[in-house]
């Protein structure tokens, strides 16, 4: 269609109607200039309103979740420490793997609120469990109390094992920085936590 229009313009619109005449000038046309200014201003304001409103809801942290998880990312795996009722369990540490099922496994209860605290001291990583529909970069040097380190989600109601990965190119074995999240029933989670906190041997 574009080519057809170009050909049409070449054939039918080559003759000058008058010599050296300028096309109609629209400078200092107040209504048009106001339109140029106001329309983008309104568009940006509307986008800003919805973005601010939704990101505020999505990043809200209640402060009293059912489970707290400290996520420590390193080149190239993860260390998860789960805290329930103020008591921290034994950390789960992983190694680079090519199948997420072999990576470190984070066990969480279904239908529960979970607060994640993201930490790293080497390079930028990104914590991503597609199933949670939430992804956040883990940046070295962010202080403990910075809200950018924490986010809270509600886990799904269905048990299962879900893939997780690092979503920020962080070095040679980035693609093997895989882990899994296992969602279990509330009862299974209680017994998992009991055995995880009681036993001292791995
Ligand atoms: Cu990484």
GROMACS .gro file of C-alpha atoms and ligand atoms in nm:
model
  203
    1UNK     CA    1   0.000   0.000   0.000
    2UNK     CA    2   0.287   0.237   0.083
    3UNK     CA    3   0.457   0.161  -0.248
    4UNK     CA    4   0.130   0.222  -0.432
    5UNK     CA    5   0.092   0.560  -0.260
    6UNK     CA    6   0.451   0.656  -0.346
    7UNK     CA    7   0.399   0.567  -0.711
    8UNK     CA    8   0.070   0.757  -0.713
    9UNK     CA    9   0.235   1.067  -0.564
   10UNK     CA   10   0.525   1.044  -0.811
   11UNK     CA   11   0.295   1.030  -1.108
   12UNK     CA   12   0.017   1.269  -1.014
   13UNK     CA   13   0.174   1.521  -0.777
   14UNK     CA   14   0.494   1.637  -0.938
   15UNK     CA   15   0.373   1.964  -1.090
   16UNK     CA   16   0.423   2.280  -0.887
   17UNK     CA   17   0.103   2.477  -0.865
   18UNK     CA   18   0.281   2.807  -0.799
   19UNK     CA   19   0.643   2.912  -0.801
   20UNK     CA   20   0.830   2.904  -0.467
   21UNK     CA   21   0.516   2.922  -0.263
   22UNK     CA   22   0.538   2.800   0.094
   23UNK     CA   23   0.283   2.550   0.218
   24UNK     CA   24   0.036   2.682   0.478
   25UNK     CA   25   0.224   2.778   0.793
   26UNK     CA   26   0.096   2.665   1.130
   27UNK     CA   27   0.342   2.838   1.361
   28UNK     CA   28   0.191   3.039   1.646
   29UNK     CA   29  -0.137   2.862   1.599
   30UNK     CA   30  -0.253   2.866   1.958
   31UNK     CA   31  -0.518   2.592   1.946
   32UNK     CA   32  -0.281   2.348   1.773
   33UNK     CA   33   0.006   2.425   2.008
   34UNK     CA   34  -0.219   2.379   2.309
   35UNK     CA   35  -0.328   2.046   2.168
   36UNK     CA   36   0.037   1.941   2.117
   37UNK     CA   37   0.104   2.021   2.482
   38UNK     CA   38  -0.212   1.902   2.650
   39UNK     CA   39  -0.267   1.569   2.477
   40UNK     CA   40   0.075   1.422   2.572
   41UNK     CA   41   0.040   1.570   2.921
   42UNK     CA   42  -0.295   1.401   2.970
   43UNK     CA   43  -0.164   1.071   2.827
   44UNK     CA   44   0.142   1.069   3.053
   45UNK     CA   45  -0.068   1.159   3.357
   46UNK     CA   46  -0.312   0.876   3.292
   47UNK     CA   47  -0.028   0.622   3.241
   48UNK     CA   48   0.142   0.752   3.554
   49UNK     CA   49  -0.174   0.724   3.761
   50UNK     CA   50  -0.236   0.358   3.671
   51UNK     CA   51   0.133   0.263   3.701
   52UNK     CA   52   0.168   0.426   4.042
   53UNK     CA   53  -0.159   0.277   4.167
   54UNK     CA   54  -0.080  -0.078   4.052
   55UNK     CA   55   0.288  -0.087   4.145
   56UNK     CA   56   0.191   0.040   4.489
   57UNK     CA   57  -0.053  -0.252   4.533
   58UNK     CA   58   0.187  -0.511   4.389
   59UNK     CA   59   0.483  -0.412   4.603
   60UNK     CA   60   0.293  -0.369   4.930
   61UNK     CA   61   0.446  -0.564   5.220
   62UNK     CA   62   0.214  -0.637   5.513
   63UNK     CA   63   0.492  -0.699   5.766
   64UNK     CA   64   0.317  -1.002   5.916
   65UNK     CA   65   0.332  -1.276   5.652
   66UNK     CA   66   0.276  -1.646   5.729
   67UNK     CA   67   0.626  -1.728   5.612
   68UNK     CA   68   0.941  -1.522   5.562
   69UNK     CA   69   1.208  -1.635   5.321
   70UNK     CA   70   1.555  -1.490   5.301
   71UNK     CA   71   1.684  -1.539   4.948
   72UNK     CA   72   2.059  -1.518   4.906
   73UNK     CA   73   2.174  -1.530   4.546
   74UNK     CA   74   2.535  -1.605   4.455
   75UNK     CA   75   2.728  -1.711   4.147
   76UNK     CA   76   2.558  -1.947   4.057
   77UNK     CA   77   2.291  -2.074   4.289
   78UNK     CA   78   2.070  -1.986   4.583
   79UNK     CA   79   2.046  -2.013   4.958
   80UNK     CA   80   1.695  -2.007   5.107
   81UNK     CA   81   1.628  -1.957   5.476
   82UNK     CA   82   1.267  -1.999   5.583
   83UNK     CA   83   1.139  -1.832   5.899
   84UNK     CA   84   0.806  -1.924   6.059
   85UNK     CA   85   0.685  -1.769   6.385
   86UNK     CA   86   1.020  -1.598   6.429
   87UNK     CA   87   1.215  -1.924   6.411
   88UNK     CA   88   1.455  -1.971   6.121
   89UNK     CA   89   1.500  -2.316   5.970
   90UNK     CA   90   1.816  -2.464   5.828
   91UNK     CA   91   1.916  -2.293   5.503
   92UNK     CA   92   1.874  -2.481   5.177
   93UNK     CA   93   2.178  -2.429   4.957
   94UNK     CA   94   2.217  -2.529   4.594
   95UNK     CA   95   2.470  -2.573   4.319
   96UNK     CA   96   2.454  -2.492   3.946
   97UNK     CA   97   2.238  -2.754   3.773
   98UNK     CA   98   2.092  -2.811   3.429
   99UNK     CA   99   1.751  -2.926   3.552
  100UNK     CA  100   1.555  -2.710   3.794
  101UNK     CA  101   1.433  -3.020   3.982
  102UNK     CA  102   1.793  -3.086   4.089
  103UNK     CA  103   1.846  -2.733   4.213
  104UNK     CA  104   1.779  -2.612   4.568
  105UNK     CA  105   1.416  -2.653   4.666
  106UNK     CA  106   1.216  -2.395   4.854
  107UNK     CA  107   0.920  -2.550   5.033
  108UNK     CA  108   0.619  -2.325   5.094
  109UNK     CA  109   0.261  -2.380   5.206
  110UNK     CA  110  -0.033  -2.329   4.969
  111UNK     CA  111  -0.265  -2.032   5.012
  112UNK     CA  112  -0.027  -1.840   5.232
  113UNK     CA  113   0.138  -1.502   5.235
  114UNK     CA  114   0.514  -1.516   5.191
  115UNK     CA  115   0.759  -1.232   5.230
  116UNK     CA  116   1.085  -1.255   5.038
  117UNK     CA  117   1.396  -1.065   5.138
  118UNK     CA  118   1.646  -1.060   4.854
  119UNK     CA  119   2.018  -1.040   4.917
  120UNK     CA  120   2.341  -1.084   4.722
  121UNK     CA  121   2.697  -0.967   4.768
  122UNK     CA  122   2.847  -1.046   4.430
  123UNK     CA  123   2.666  -0.931   4.114
  124UNK     CA  124   2.311  -0.847   4.011
  125UNK     CA  125   2.081  -1.149   3.996
  126UNK     CA  126   1.707  -1.168   3.955
  127UNK     CA  127   1.468  -1.388   4.149
  128UNK     CA  128   1.201  -1.527   3.921
  129UNK     CA  129   0.937  -1.793   3.972
  130UNK     CA  130   0.711  -1.756   3.665
  131UNK     CA  131   0.430  -1.921   3.858
  132UNK     CA  132   0.432  -1.641   4.119
  133UNK     CA  133   0.398  -1.379   3.845
  134UNK     CA  134   0.661  -1.174   4.023
  135UNK     CA  135   1.023  -1.109   3.941
  136UNK     CA  136   1.269  -0.882   4.112
  137UNK     CA  137   1.634  -0.796   4.067
  138UNK     CA  138   1.871  -0.870   4.353
  139UNK     CA  139   2.126  -0.593   4.366
  140UNK     CA  140   2.436  -0.597   4.586
  141UNK     CA  141   2.472  -0.320   4.842
  142UNK     CA  142   2.106  -0.248   4.914
  143UNK     CA  143   2.064  -0.196   5.290
  144UNK     CA  144   1.846  -0.432   5.499
  145UNK     CA  145   1.568  -0.183   5.559
  146UNK     CA  146   1.530  -0.075   5.197
  147UNK     CA  147   1.179  -0.160   5.074
  148UNK     CA  148   1.327  -0.256   4.734
  149UNK     CA  149   1.468  -0.571   4.891
  150UNK     CA  150   1.134  -0.712   5.000
  151UNK     CA  151   0.818  -0.824   4.829
  152UNK     CA  152   0.519  -1.027   4.935
  153UNK     CA  153   0.301  -1.267   4.742
  154UNK     CA  154   0.023  -1.510   4.815
  155UNK     CA  155   0.103  -1.865   4.707
  156UNK     CA  156  -0.136  -2.058   4.483
  157UNK     CA  157  -0.396  -2.296   4.620
  158UNK     CA  158  -0.258  -2.591   4.427
  159UNK     CA  159   0.027  -2.813   4.543
  160UNK     CA  160   0.308  -2.886   4.299
  161UNK     CA  161   0.667  -2.822   4.207
  162UNK     CA  162   0.735  -2.505   4.012
  163UNK     CA  163   1.046  -2.392   3.829
  164UNK     CA  164   1.244  -2.087   3.934
  165UNK     CA  165   1.547  -1.924   3.782
  166UNK     CA  166   1.783  -1.632   3.779
  167UNK     CA  167   1.658  -1.383   3.524
  168UNK     CA  168   1.963  -1.155   3.504
  169UNK     CA  169   2.274  -1.257   3.313
  170UNK     CA  170   2.519  -1.296   3.601
  171UNK     CA  171   2.814  -1.486   3.463
  172UNK     CA  172   2.929  -1.815   3.312
  173UNK     CA  173   2.683  -2.046   3.486
  174UNK     CA  174   2.386  -1.808   3.488
  175UNK     CA  175   2.174  -2.048   3.283
  176UNK     CA  176   2.230  -2.319   3.545
  177UNK     CA  177   2.120  -2.101   3.835
  178UNK     CA  178   1.796  -2.295   3.868
  179UNK     CA  179   1.579  -2.384   4.166
  180UNK     CA  180   1.232  -2.509   4.242
  181UNK     CA  181   0.946  -2.406   4.465
  182UNK     CA  182   0.741  -2.688   4.612
  183UNK     CA  183   0.395  -2.592   4.729
  184UNK     CA  184   0.264  -2.830   4.993
  185UNK     CA  185  -0.048  -2.843   5.211
  186UNK     CA  186  -0.050  -2.654   5.541
  187UNK     CA  187  -0.009  -2.980   5.738
  188UNK     CA  188   0.281  -3.103   5.525
  189UNK     CA  189   0.444  -2.764   5.566
  190UNK     CA  190   0.412  -2.784   5.946
  191UNK     CA  191   0.584  -3.122   5.957
  192UNK     CA  192   0.848  -3.003   5.710
  193UNK     CA  193   0.924  -2.705   5.935
  194UNK     CA  194   0.928  -2.924   6.247
  195UNK     CA  195   1.184  -3.164   6.098
  196UNK     CA  196   1.377  -2.877   5.940
  197UNK     CA  197   1.417  -2.693   6.269
  198UNK     CA  198   1.463  -2.989   6.504
  199UNK     CA  199   1.732  -3.187   6.325
  200UNK     CA  200   2.085  -3.056   6.338
  201UNK     CA  201   2.237  -3.293   6.082
  202UNK     CA  202   2.176  -3.224   5.713
  203LIG    CU1  203   2.216  -1.505   3.877
   0.00000   0.00000   0.00000
